């Protein structure tokens, strides 16, 4: 009190009268600048690229046409396949192996017999050609895509463009069951027709009928840029995008790159960084008090026991990733030469990635969700295009770079997440929000695994539609 009552020189008081407001103004200005700069949206650099053979042609000389394409086969192609299947060398499995050692060889024998004697590739080519296929050249490589429009659109009905991107070891064919549900939902009892899509499904370059890059470095960011260019070439300024597996990474990059073009992003798999002290503490606390770290009861059920579900299961299912991210050309040459080896390598993923419990079944549970015709059609897309090596290279190109780049740029576009219970990893909503800042829909799906559109098309279609309805109401 004595100090407070001491007389102060007039000059001191005058200085304070000037300095205090100036200091307050300065601090306020800095705070305002910080808030404004925090709100400024970071985007992923779009860049440019050339992936064709040889030098890039001068600007204006590139072929930007969209060309109709048809899948074809020949007697020679089928004859060669049959000869190779006839030379299949069988390796007996150990007793009780089921799918614990990989593809069960006794069941593989049955698959090969069906493939050789009953599978009709010509008939499946007709199935593949039921939707319109196209090629267009972007950044020096031919991009394959299907583009399906509704057969009937009521007057005044808005049709929303939706780009759907597959992953590995899938293909554009994964979407054949969901396309009619999205383009003609009223016919399938999904709604009264208030949400209708035209669907564009490209093949990732190096997969199926899309040409592989001739240059090193072709990654998901390059793919995202090419798919933006594709949508622009088709005349779309705004569109919805959807993906799982690599499709999730590619569509996320698209949203980070050109958010003004993406009306909404829907994912059925989320990639995020789980390293760091904060995540480790959340993981430990979440096992006992999940609500304290923002986990729901269902998050806890899917996430724990942590070591089993997030370490052991992931290690068991990710051996292919280490091979493909390091020496894809070595591992791939045998698969490109042997149709049986290719089928075992690809189809095994459709077993344990669909349901982890299928590991214990002699037939891998493969025919519980898919038919052999469907599974072999997907394998044949890799076989007839000789694209298994280039598809495996995609891992090398993406893992050669710092993966954290994908999490440094936040996603601000409206995002919907469908969390399927049998997915390889579960990402709680509270963690997904680290990257996806505008999650307007997060659904715990009742069943299904990694290949959502292929195994549970109706569930996925319903979730996409309710997500789009929410976005349209914003």
CSV table of C-alpha atoms in Angstrom, one decimal:
chain,number,residue,atom,x,y,z
A,1,UNK,CA,0.0,0.0,0.0
A,2,UNK,CA,2.9,2.4,0.8
A,3,UNK,CA,4.5,1.7,-2.6
A,4,UNK,CA,1.1,2.3,-4.3
A,5,UNK,CA,0.7,5.7,-2.5
A,6,UNK,CA,4.2,7.0,-3.4
A,7,UNK,CA,4.1,10.1,-5.6
A,8,UNK,CA,5.0,9.5,-9.2
A,9,UNK,CA,6.7,12.1,-11.4
A,10,UNK,CA,4.4,13.8,-14.0
A,11,UNK,CA,6.6,12.6,-16.9
A,12,UNK,CA,6.3,9.0,-15.8
A,13,UNK,CA,2.5,9.2,-15.8
A,14,UNK,CA,2.5,10.9,-19.2
A,15,UNK,CA,4.7,8.3,-20.7
A,16,UNK,CA,2.5,5.5,-19.3
A,17,UNK,CA,-0.5,7.2,-20.7
A,18,UNK,CA,1.0,6.9,-24.2
A,19,UNK,CA,3.0,3.7,-23.9
A,20,UNK,CA,0.2,1.5,-22.4
A,21,UNK,CA,-2.3,2.0,-25.3
A,22,UNK,CA,0.5,1.7,-27.9
A,23,UNK,CA,1.7,-1.6,-26.3
A,24,UNK,CA,-1.9,-2.9,-26.1
A,25,UNK,CA,-2.4,-1.9,-29.8
A,26,UNK,CA,0.8,-3.7,-30.8
A,27,UNK,CA,-0.1,-6.9,-28.8
A,28,UNK,CA,-3.7,-6.8,-30.2
A,29,UNK,CA,-2.3,-6.4,-33.7
A,30,UNK,CA,0.0,-9.3,-33.4
A,31,UNK,CA,-2.8,-11.5,-32.0
A,32,UNK,CA,-5.1,-10.5,-34.9
A,33,UNK,CA,-2.3,-11.3,-37.4
A,34,UNK,CA,-1.7,-14.7,-35.7
A,35,UNK,CA,-5.4,-15.5,-35.8
A,36,UNK,CA,-5.8,-14.4,-39.4
A,37,UNK,CA,-2.7,-16.4,-40.5
A,38,UNK,CA,-3.9,-19.4,-38.6
A,39,UNK,CA,-7.1,-19.3,-40.6
A,40,UNK,CA,-5.3,-19.0,-43.9
A,41,UNK,CA,-5.8,-22.4,-45.5
A,42,UNK,CA,-2.6,-24.2,-46.5
A,43,UNK,CA,-2.8,-26.3,-49.6
A,44,UNK,CA,-0.7,-29.0,-51.2
A,45,UNK,CA,1.5,-27.7,-54.0
A,46,UNK,CA,-0.1,-28.9,-57.2
A,47,UNK,CA,3.1,-28.8,-59.2
A,48,UNK,CA,3.3,-30.4,-62.6
A,49,UNK,CA,4.8,-33.6,-64.1
A,50,UNK,CA,5.7,-35.6,-67.2
A,51,UNK,CA,5.5,-39.4,-66.9
A,52,UNK,CA,5.6,-40.4,-70.6
A,53,UNK,CA,8.5,-41.9,-72.5
A,54,UNK,CA,10.9,-39.4,-73.9
A,55,UNK,CA,10.6,-35.6,-73.8
A,56,UNK,CA,7.5,-33.6,-73.2
A,57,UNK,CA,5.9,-32.2,-76.3
A,58,UNK,CA,5.6,-28.4,-76.6
A,59,UNK,CA,2.5,-26.8,-74.9
A,60,UNK,CA,-0.5,-27.0,-77.1
A,61,UNK,CA,0.8,-30.1,-78.9
A,62,UNK,CA,-0.4,-32.6,-76.3
A,63,UNK,CA,-3.4,-34.8,-77.2
A,64,UNK,CA,-6.2,-33.8,-74.8
A,65,UNK,CA,-8.9,-35.9,-76.6
A,66,UNK,CA,-11.2,-38.3,-74.7
A,67,UNK,CA,-11.3,-41.6,-76.7
A,68,UNK,CA,-13.8,-44.4,-76.2
A,69,UNK,CA,-12.2,-47.6,-75.2
A,70,UNK,CA,-13.3,-51.3,-75.2
A,71,UNK,CA,-11.8,-54.2,-73.4
A,72,UNK,CA,-11.1,-57.1,-75.8
A,73,UNK,CA,-9.7,-60.6,-75.6
A,74,UNK,CA,-8.5,-63.2,-78.1
A,75,UNK,CA,-8.2,-66.9,-78.5
A,76,UNK,CA,-4.4,-66.6,-78.2
A,77,UNK,CA,-4.7,-64.8,-74.9
A,78,UNK,CA,-7.0,-67.4,-73.4
A,79,UNK,CA,-4.9,-70.3,-74.9
A,80,UNK,CA,-1.7,-68.9,-73.3
A,81,UNK,CA,-3.5,-68.6,-69.9
A,82,UNK,CA,-4.8,-72.2,-70.1
A,83,UNK,CA,-1.4,-73.6,-70.9
A,84,UNK,CA,0.1,-71.9,-67.9
A,85,UNK,CA,-2.7,-73.1,-65.7
A,86,UNK,CA,-2.1,-76.6,-66.9
A,87,UNK,CA,1.5,-76.4,-65.8
A,88,UNK,CA,0.7,-75.4,-62.3
A,89,UNK,CA,3.1,-77.0,-59.8
A,90,UNK,CA,1.2,-77.9,-56.6
A,91,UNK,CA,2.9,-77.7,-53.2
A,92,UNK,CA,1.1,-79.6,-50.4
A,93,UNK,CA,0.3,-77.5,-47.3
A,94,UNK,CA,1.0,-78.5,-43.7
A,95,UNK,CA,-1.9,-80.1,-41.8
A,96,UNK,CA,-4.3,-77.6,-40.2
A,97,UNK,CA,-2.7,-74.7,-42.1
A,98,UNK,CA,-6.0,-73.0,-43.2
A,99,UNK,CA,-4.9,-69.5,-44.3
A,100,UNK,CA,-2.3,-69.1,-41.5
A,101,UNK,CA,0.6,-69.6,-44.0
A,102,UNK,CA,-1.0,-67.7,-46.8
A,103,UNK,CA,-3.2,-69.1,-49.5
A,104,UNK,CA,-4.2,-72.7,-48.7
A,105,UNK,CA,-2.8,-74.8,-51.5
A,106,UNK,CA,-5.6,-77.4,-51.5
A,107,UNK,CA,-8.2,-74.7,-52.0
A,108,UNK,CA,-5.9,-73.1,-54.6
A,109,UNK,CA,-6.2,-76.3,-56.5
A,110,UNK,CA,-9.9,-75.9,-56.6
A,111,UNK,CA,-9.6,-72.3,-57.7
A,112,UNK,CA,-7.3,-73.2,-60.5
A,113,UNK,CA,-9.6,-76.1,-61.7
A,114,UNK,CA,-12.5,-73.6,-61.8
A,115,UNK,CA,-10.4,-71.0,-63.6
A,116,UNK,CA,-9.2,-73.5,-66.2
A,117,UNK,CA,-12.5,-75.4,-66.8
A,118,UNK,CA,-15.4,-73.1,-65.9
A,119,UNK,CA,-14.4,-69.5,-65.7
A,120,UNK,CA,-15.5,-67.7,-68.9
A,121,UNK,CA,-13.2,-64.7,-69.6
A,122,UNK,CA,-15.2,-63.7,-72.7
A,123,UNK,CA,-18.4,-63.5,-70.7
A,124,UNK,CA,-16.6,-61.4,-68.1
A,125,UNK,CA,-15.2,-59.1,-70.7
A,126,UNK,CA,-18.8,-58.4,-71.7
A,127,UNK,CA,-19.7,-57.7,-68.1
A,128,UNK,CA,-16.7,-55.2,-67.9
A,129,UNK,CA,-17.8,-53.5,-71.1
A,130,UNK,CA,-21.4,-52.9,-69.9
A,131,UNK,CA,-20.2,-49.5,-68.7
A,132,UNK,CA,-18.6,-46.9,-71.0
A,133,UNK,CA,-14.8,-47.0,-70.9
A,134,UNK,CA,-12.5,-44.2,-72.1
A,135,UNK,CA,-8.8,-43.3,-72.4
A,136,UNK,CA,-7.3,-39.8,-72.3
A,137,UNK,CA,-3.6,-38.8,-72.2
A,138,UNK,CA,-2.5,-36.7,-69.2
A,139,UNK,CA,1.1,-35.8,-68.4
A,140,UNK,CA,2.3,-38.2,-71.1
A,141,UNK,CA,0.4,-41.4,-70.0
A,142,UNK,CA,-2.9,-42.9,-71.1
A,143,UNK,CA,-5.5,-42.7,-68.2
A,144,UNK,CA,-8.3,-45.3,-68.3
A,145,UNK,CA,-11.6,-44.6,-66.7
A,146,UNK,CA,-15.3,-45.5,-66.8
A,147,UNK,CA,-17.9,-42.8,-66.7
A,148,UNK,CA,-21.5,-43.9,-65.9
A,149,UNK,CA,-24.4,-41.4,-66.1
A,150,UNK,CA,-28.0,-42.0,-64.8
A,151,UNK,CA,-30.2,-43.5,-67.5
A,152,UNK,CA,-33.0,-41.2,-66.4
A,153,UNK,CA,-32.9,-37.9,-64.6
A,154,UNK,CA,-36.2,-36.2,-63.5
A,155,UNK,CA,-36.7,-32.6,-64.6
A,156,UNK,CA,-34.9,-30.2,-62.3
A,157,UNK,CA,-32.9,-33.0,-60.6
A,158,UNK,CA,-29.3,-32.1,-60.0
A,159,UNK,CA,-26.8,-34.9,-60.9
A,160,UNK,CA,-23.7,-34.8,-58.7
A,161,UNK,CA,-20.3,-35.9,-60.2
A,162,UNK,CA,-18.5,-38.5,-57.9
A,163,UNK,CA,-15.0,-39.7,-58.5
A,164,UNK,CA,-14.3,-43.0,-56.9
A,165,UNK,CA,-10.7,-44.3,-56.6
A,166,UNK,CA,-9.7,-47.9,-55.9
A,167,UNK,CA,-6.6,-49.2,-54.2
A,168,UNK,CA,-4.3,-52.3,-54.3
A,169,UNK,CA,-4.9,-55.1,-55.2
A,170,UNK,CA,-8.2,-53.9,-56.4
A,171,UNK,CA,-9.3,-52.2,-59.6
A,172,UNK,CA,-12.1,-50.1,-61.2
A,173,UNK,CA,-14.1,-53.4,-61.2
A,174,UNK,CA,-14.5,-53.1,-57.4
A,175,UNK,CA,-17.2,-50.4,-58.1
A,176,UNK,CA,-19.4,-52.4,-60.5
A,177,UNK,CA,-21.9,-53.4,-57.7
A,178,UNK,CA,-22.2,-49.9,-56.2
A,179,UNK,CA,-22.4,-47.9,-59.5
A,180,UNK,CA,-26.1,-48.7,-60.2
A,181,UNK,CA,-27.0,-47.9,-56.6
A,182,UNK,CA,-25.5,-44.4,-57.0
A,183,UNK,CA,-26.7,-43.7,-60.5
A,184,UNK,CA,-30.2,-45.1,-60.1
A,185,UNK,CA,-30.9,-45.2,-56.4
A,186,UNK,CA,-34.7,-45.0,-56.6
A,187,UNK,CA,-34.7,-48.2,-58.6
A,188,UNK,CA,-32.9,-50.0,-55.8
A,189,UNK,CA,-35.0,-48.6,-53.0
A,190,UNK,CA,-32.3,-46.4,-51.5
A,191,UNK,CA,-34.2,-43.1,-51.7
A,192,UNK,CA,-36.8,-41.1,-53.5
A,193,UNK,CA,-34.1,-39.9,-56.0
A,194,UNK,CA,-33.1,-36.7,-54.1
A,195,UNK,CA,-29.4,-37.7,-54.4
A,196,UNK,CA,-28.2,-39.0,-57.8
A,197,UNK,CA,-24.7,-39.3,-59.1
A,198,UNK,CA,-22.8,-39.7,-62.3
A,199,UNK,CA,-19.8,-41.9,-61.4
A,200,UNK,CA,-16.2,-41.6,-62.7
A,201,UNK,CA,-13.9,-44.5,-61.8
A,202,UNK,CA,-10.3,-44.1,-63.1
A,203,UNK,CA,-7.6,-46.8,-62.9
A,204,UNK,CA,-4.5,-45.6,-61.0
A,205,UNK,CA,-1.7,-45.2,-63.5
A,206,UNK,CA,0.2,-48.5,-63.6
A,207,UNK,CA,-3.0,-50.4,-62.7
A,208,UNK,CA,-5.1,-52.3,-65.2
A,209,UNK,CA,-5.8,-50.3,-68.4
A,210,UNK,CA,-4.0,-47.1,-67.3
A,211,UNK,CA,-0.5,-46.7,-68.6
A,212,UNK,CA,2.3,-47.0,-66.1
A,213,UNK,CA,4.7,-44.1,-65.5
A,214,UNK,CA,7.9,-44.3,-67.6
A,215,UNK,CA,9.7,-42.1,-65.0
A,216,UNK,CA,10.7,-42.5,-61.4
A,217,UNK,CA,8.8,-40.7,-58.6
A,218,UNK,CA,5.2,-41.2,-59.6
A,219,UNK,CA,3.3,-41.0,-56.3
A,220,UNK,CA,-0.2,-40.3,-54.9
A,221,UNK,CA,0.4,-36.5,-55.2
A,222,UNK,CA,1.1,-36.9,-58.9
A,223,UNK,CA,-2.0,-39.1,-59.2
A,224,UNK,CA,-4.1,-36.6,-57.4
A,225,UNK,CA,-3.1,-33.9,-59.8
A,226,UNK,CA,-3.8,-36.1,-62.8
A,227,UNK,CA,-7.3,-37.0,-61.5
A,228,UNK,CA,-8.0,-33.3,-61.0
A,229,UNK,CA,-7.0,-32.7,-64.6
A,230,UNK,CA,-9.2,-35.6,-65.6
A,231,UNK,CA,-12.3,-34.1,-63.9
A,232,UNK,CA,-11.5,-30.7,-65.3
A,233,UNK,CA,-11.2,-32.2,-68.8
A,234,UNK,CA,-14.6,-33.8,-68.3
A,235,UNK,CA,-16.0,-30.3,-67.6
A,236,UNK,CA,-16.5,-30.5,-63.8
A,237,UNK,CA,-15.5,-27.5,-61.7
A,238,UNK,CA,-16.8,-29.0,-58.5
A,239,UNK,CA,-17.2,-32.7,-57.6
A,240,UNK,CA,-17.4,-35.2,-54.8
A,241,UNK,CA,-14.5,-37.7,-54.3
A,242,UNK,CA,-14.4,-41.1,-52.5
A,243,UNK,CA,-11.7,-43.6,-51.8
A,244,UNK,CA,-10.3,-46.4,-49.7
A,245,UNK,CA,-6.8,-47.9,-49.5
A,246,UNK,CA,-4.6,-45.9,-52.0
A,247,UNK,CA,-7.8,-44.2,-53.1
A,248,UNK,CA,-8.1,-42.7,-49.6
A,249,UNK,CA,-4.6,-41.2,-49.9
A,250,UNK,CA,-5.1,-40.0,-53.5
A,251,UNK,CA,-8.5,-38.3,-52.7
A,252,UNK,CA,-7.1,-36.8,-49.5
A,253,UNK,CA,-4.3,-35.3,-51.6
A,254,UNK,CA,-6.9,-34.0,-54.0
A,255,UNK,CA,-8.8,-32.2,-51.2
A,256,UNK,CA,-5.5,-30.8,-49.9
A,257,UNK,CA,-4.4,-29.7,-53.4
A,258,UNK,CA,-7.6,-28.0,-54.8
A,259,UNK,CA,-10.1,-27.6,-51.9
A,260,UNK,CA,-12.2,-25.2,-54.0
A,261,UNK,CA,-12.9,-28.0,-56.5
A,262,UNK,CA,-13.9,-30.7,-53.9
A,263,UNK,CA,-17.4,-30.3,-52.6
A,264,UNK,CA,-17.0,-33.2,-50.3
A,265,UNK,CA,-14.5,-36.1,-49.4
A,266,UNK,CA,-15.8,-39.5,-48.4
A,267,UNK,CA,-13.4,-42.2,-47.1
A,268,UNK,CA,-13.7,-45.8,-46.0
A,269,UNK,CA,-10.1,-45.8,-44.7
A,270,UNK,CA,-8.1,-43.1,-43.0
A,271,UNK,CA,-4.3,-42.8,-42.9
A,272,UNK,CA,-2.9,-40.7,-40.0
A,273,UNK,CA,0.4,-40.5,-38.1
A,274,UNK,CA,0.0,-42.4,-34.8
A,275,UNK,CA,3.5,-41.6,-33.5
A,276,UNK,CA,4.3,-39.1,-30.7
A,277,UNK,CA,4.0,-38.9,-27.0
A,278,UNK,CA,0.4,-37.5,-27.1
A,279,UNK,CA,-0.9,-40.5,-29.1
A,280,UNK,CA,1.0,-42.9,-26.8
A,281,UNK,CA,-0.6,-41.4,-23.7
A,282,UNK,CA,-4.0,-41.4,-25.4
A,283,UNK,CA,-3.5,-45.1,-26.2
A,284,UNK,CA,-2.6,-46.0,-22.6
A,285,UNK,CA,-5.4,-44.0,-21.0
A,286,UNK,CA,-7.9,-45.0,-23.5
A,287,UNK,CA,-7.7,-48.7,-22.4
A,288,UNK,CA,-9.1,-47.7,-19.0
A,289,UNK,CA,-10.9,-44.3,-19.4
A,290,UNK,CA,-11.7,-44.0,-23.1
A,291,UNK,CA,-14.0,-41.1,-22.6
A,292,UNK,CA,-11.1,-39.1,-21.1
A,293,UNK,CA,-9.2,-39.1,-24.4
A,294,UNK,CA,-12.3,-38.7,-26.6
A,295,UNK,CA,-12.8,-42.4,-27.5
A,296,UNK,CA,-16.3,-43.7,-27.8
A,297,UNK,CA,-17.3,-47.1,-26.4
A,298,UNK,CA,-17.2,-48.5,-30.0
A,299,UNK,CA,-13.7,-47.0,-30.6
A,300,UNK,CA,-12.5,-48.8,-27.5
A,301,UNK,CA,-14.1,-52.1,-28.7
A,302,UNK,CA,-12.4,-51.8,-32.1
A,303,UNK,CA,-9.1,-50.5,-30.9
A,304,UNK,CA,-8.2,-52.8,-27.9
A,305,UNK,CA,-6.5,-55.0,-27.1
A,306,UNK,CA,-4.0,-52.6,-28.6
A,307,UNK,CA,-1.0,-54.9,-29.2
A,308,UNK,CA,-3.1,-57.6,-30.9
A,309,UNK,CA,-5.1,-55.3,-33.2
A,310,UNK,CA,-2.6,-52.6,-33.9
A,311,UNK,CA,0.8,-54.4,-33.8
A,312,UNK,CA,0.5,-58.2,-34.3
A,313,UNK,CA,-2.4,-58.1,-36.8
A,314,UNK,CA,-0.8,-55.3,-38.8
A,315,UNK,CA,2.6,-57.0,-38.9
A,316,UNK,CA,1.0,-60.2,-40.1
A,317,UNK,CA,-0.9,-58.5,-42.9
A,318,UNK,CA,1.8,-56.0,-44.0
A,319,UNK,CA,4.6,-58.3,-45.2
A,320,UNK,CA,3.6,-57.5,-48.8
A,321,UNK,CA,4.1,-53.8,-48.1
A,322,UNK,CA,7.7,-54.1,-47.1
A,323,UNK,CA,8.5,-56.1,-50.2
A,324,UNK,CA,6.7,-53.8,-52.6
A,325,UNK,CA,8.1,-50.7,-50.9
A,326,UNK,CA,11.7,-51.9,-51.4
A,327,UNK,CA,12.1,-54.4,-54.3
A,328,UNK,CA,8.9,-54.5,-56.3
A,329,UNK,CA,10.5,-55.5,-59.6
A,330,UNK,CA,12.1,-58.6,-58.1
A,331,UNK,CA,9.0,-59.9,-56.4
A,332,UNK,CA,6.8,-58.9,-59.2
A,333,UNK,CA,8.5,-60.7,-62.1
A,334,UNK,CA,7.4,-64.2,-60.8
A,335,UNK,CA,3.8,-63.0,-60.4
A,336,UNK,CA,3.8,-61.5,-63.9
A,337,UNK,CA,4.9,-64.9,-65.3
A,338,UNK,CA,2.6,-67.2,-63.3
A,339,UNK,CA,-1.2,-66.7,-63.3
A,340,UNK,CA,-1.5,-69.1,-60.3
A,341,UNK,CA,1.1,-67.2,-58.3
A,342,UNK,CA,-0.7,-63.9,-59.2
A,343,UNK,CA,-4.1,-65.3,-58.2
A,344,UNK,CA,-2.8,-66.6,-54.8
A,345,UNK,CA,-1.0,-63.3,-54.1
A,346,UNK,CA,-4.0,-61.1,-54.9
A,347,UNK,CA,-6.9,-63.3,-53.7
A,348,UNK,CA,-5.3,-63.9,-50.3
A,349,UNK,CA,-5.8,-60.2,-49.5
A,350,UNK,CA,-9.6,-60.6,-50.2
A,351,UNK,CA,-9.7,-63.2,-47.5
A,352,UNK,CA,-8.1,-61.7,-44.4
A,353,UNK,CA,-8.7,-58.1,-45.3
A,354,UNK,CA,-12.4,-58.9,-45.6
A,355,UNK,CA,-12.6,-60.6,-42.3
A,356,UNK,CA,-9.7,-61.4,-39.9
A,357,UNK,CA,-11.4,-64.6,-38.7
A,358,UNK,CA,-11.2,-66.0,-42.3
A,359,UNK,CA,-7.6,-66.8,-41.4
A,360,UNK,CA,-8.9,-69.9,-39.7
A,361,UNK,CA,-10.9,-71.3,-42.7
A,362,UNK,CA,-9.5,-73.7,-45.2
A,363,UNK,CA,-11.1,-71.8,-48.1
A,364,UNK,CA,-10.2,-68.4,-46.5
A,365,UNK,CA,-13.9,-67.5,-46.5
A,366,UNK,CA,-13.4,-66.1,-50.0
A,367,UNK,CA,-16.8,-67.3,-51.3
A,368,UNK,CA,-18.8,-65.9,-48.4
A,369,UNK,CA,-18.7,-62.4,-49.7
A,370,UNK,CA,-17.6,-62.8,-53.4
A,371,UNK,CA,-18.0,-65.3,-56.2
A,372,UNK,CA,-15.0,-66.9,-57.9
A,373,UNK,CA,-16.0,-65.2,-61.1
A,374,UNK,CA,-15.7,-61.8,-59.4
A,375,UNK,CA,-12.4,-62.6,-57.8
A,376,UNK,CA,-10.9,-64.0,-60.9
A,377,UNK,CA,-12.1,-61.1,-63.0
A,378,UNK,CA,-10.1,-58.7,-60.8
A,379,UNK,CA,-7.1,-61.0,-61.1
A,380,UNK,CA,-7.5,-61.1,-64.9
A,381,UNK,CA,-7.4,-57.3,-65.1
A,382,UNK,CA,-3.9,-57.5,-63.7
A,383,UNK,CA,-3.0,-60.6,-65.8
A,384,UNK,CA,-4.0,-59.4,-69.3
A,385,UNK,CA,-2.5,-55.9,-68.8
A,386,UNK,CA,0.8,-57.2,-67.2
A,387,UNK,CA,0.3,-54.5,-64.6
A,388,UNK,CA,1.2,-56.3,-61.3
A,389,UNK,CA,4.8,-55.0,-61.3
A,390,UNK,CA,3.9,-51.4,-62.0
A,391,UNK,CA,1.1,-51.6,-59.4
A,392,UNK,CA,3.6,-52.8,-56.8
A,393,UNK,CA,6.0,-50.0,-57.7
A,394,UNK,CA,3.5,-47.5,-56.4
A,395,UNK,CA,4.5,-48.5,-52.9
A,396,UNK,CA,8.2,-47.9,-53.7
A,397,UNK,CA,7.4,-44.5,-55.1
A,398,UNK,CA,5.2,-43.4,-52.2
A,399,UNK,CA,7.3,-44.8,-49.3
A,400,UNK,CA,10.5,-43.4,-50.7
A,401,UNK,CA,9.3,-40.0,-49.6
A,402,UNK,CA,8.6,-38.6,-46.1
A,403,UNK,CA,5.0,-39.8,-45.4
A,404,UNK,CA,4.4,-36.9,-42.9
A,405,UNK,CA,4.0,-34.5,-45.8
A,406,UNK,CA,0.4,-35.8,-46.1
A,407,UNK,CA,-0.5,-34.9,-42.6
A,408,UNK,CA,1.2,-31.4,-42.6
A,409,UNK,CA,-1.6,-29.9,-44.7
A,410,UNK,CA,-5.0,-30.1,-43.1
A,411,UNK,CA,-8.2,-31.1,-45.0
A,412,UNK,CA,-10.8,-28.4,-44.6
A,413,UNK,CA,-13.4,-29.7,-47.1
A,414,UNK,CA,-16.5,-31.4,-45.7
A,415,UNK,CA,-15.4,-35.0,-44.9
A,416,UNK,CA,-17.4,-38.2,-44.3
A,417,UNK,CA,-15.8,-41.3,-42.9
A,418,UNK,CA,-17.3,-44.8,-43.0
A,419,UNK,CA,-15.5,-46.9,-40.4
A,420,UNK,CA,-15.9,-50.6,-41.3
A,421,UNK,CA,-15.3,-53.0,-38.3
A,422,UNK,CA,-13.1,-55.5,-40.2
A,423,UNK,CA,-10.8,-52.8,-41.6
A,424,UNK,CA,-7.1,-53.5,-41.0
A,425,UNK,CA,-6.7,-50.5,-38.6
A,426,UNK,CA,-9.3,-48.4,-36.8
A,427,UNK,CA,-8.9,-44.7,-36.5
A,428,UNK,CA,-11.1,-43.0,-33.9
A,429,UNK,CA,-12.8,-39.8,-35.0
A,430,UNK,CA,-10.9,-37.7,-32.4
A,431,UNK,CA,-7.6,-38.8,-34.1
A,432,UNK,CA,-9.0,-38.3,-37.6
A,433,UNK,CA,-9.7,-34.7,-36.7
A,434,UNK,CA,-6.0,-34.1,-36.5
A,435,UNK,CA,-6.0,-34.0,-40.3
A,436,UNK,CA,-9.6,-33.8,-41.3
A,437,UNK,CA,-10.8,-30.6,-39.7
A,438,UNK,CA,-14.4,-30.6,-41.0
A,439,UNK,CA,-15.8,-34.1,-40.4
A,440,UNK,CA,-19.5,-33.8,-40.8
A,441,UNK,CA,-20.2,-37.6,-40.9
A,442,UNK,CA,-18.5,-40.4,-39.1
A,443,UNK,CA,-20.3,-43.8,-39.2
A,444,UNK,CA,-19.5,-47.0,-37.4
A,445,UNK,CA,-20.5,-49.4,-40.1
A,446,UNK,CA,-22.3,-52.6,-38.8
A,447,UNK,CA,-20.2,-55.0,-40.9
A,448,UNK,CA,-17.6,-55.2,-43.7
A,449,UNK,CA,-13.9,-54.8,-44.2
A,450,UNK,CA,-11.3,-53.3,-46.5
A,451,UNK,CA,-13.0,-53.7,-49.9
A,452,UNK,CA,-16.2,-51.9,-48.9
A,453,UNK,CA,-17.7,-51.1,-52.4
A,454,UNK,CA,-17.0,-54.7,-53.5
A,455,UNK,CA,-18.3,-56.5,-50.4
A,456,UNK,CA,-20.9,-54.2,-48.9
A,457,UNK,CA,-22.0,-51.9,-51.8
A,458,UNK,CA,-25.4,-51.0,-50.3
A,459,UNK,CA,-24.1,-50.0,-46.9
A,460,UNK,CA,-21.4,-47.8,-48.5
A,461,UNK,CA,-23.9,-46.3,-51.0
A,462,UNK,CA,-26.2,-45.3,-48.2
A,463,UNK,CA,-23.4,-43.7,-46.2
A,464,UNK,CA,-22.2,-41.7,-49.2
A,465,UNK,CA,-25.7,-40.5,-49.9
A,466,UNK,CA,-26.4,-39.4,-46.3
A,467,UNK,CA,-23.0,-37.6,-46.3
A,468,UNK,CA,-23.8,-35.8,-49.5
A,469,UNK,CA,-27.2,-34.7,-48.2
A,470,UNK,CA,-25.5,-33.2,-45.2
A,471,UNK,CA,-23.0,-31.3,-47.4
A,472,UNK,CA,-25.8,-30.0,-49.6
A,473,UNK,CA,-27.6,-28.6,-46.6
A,474,UNK,CA,-24.6,-26.6,-45.4
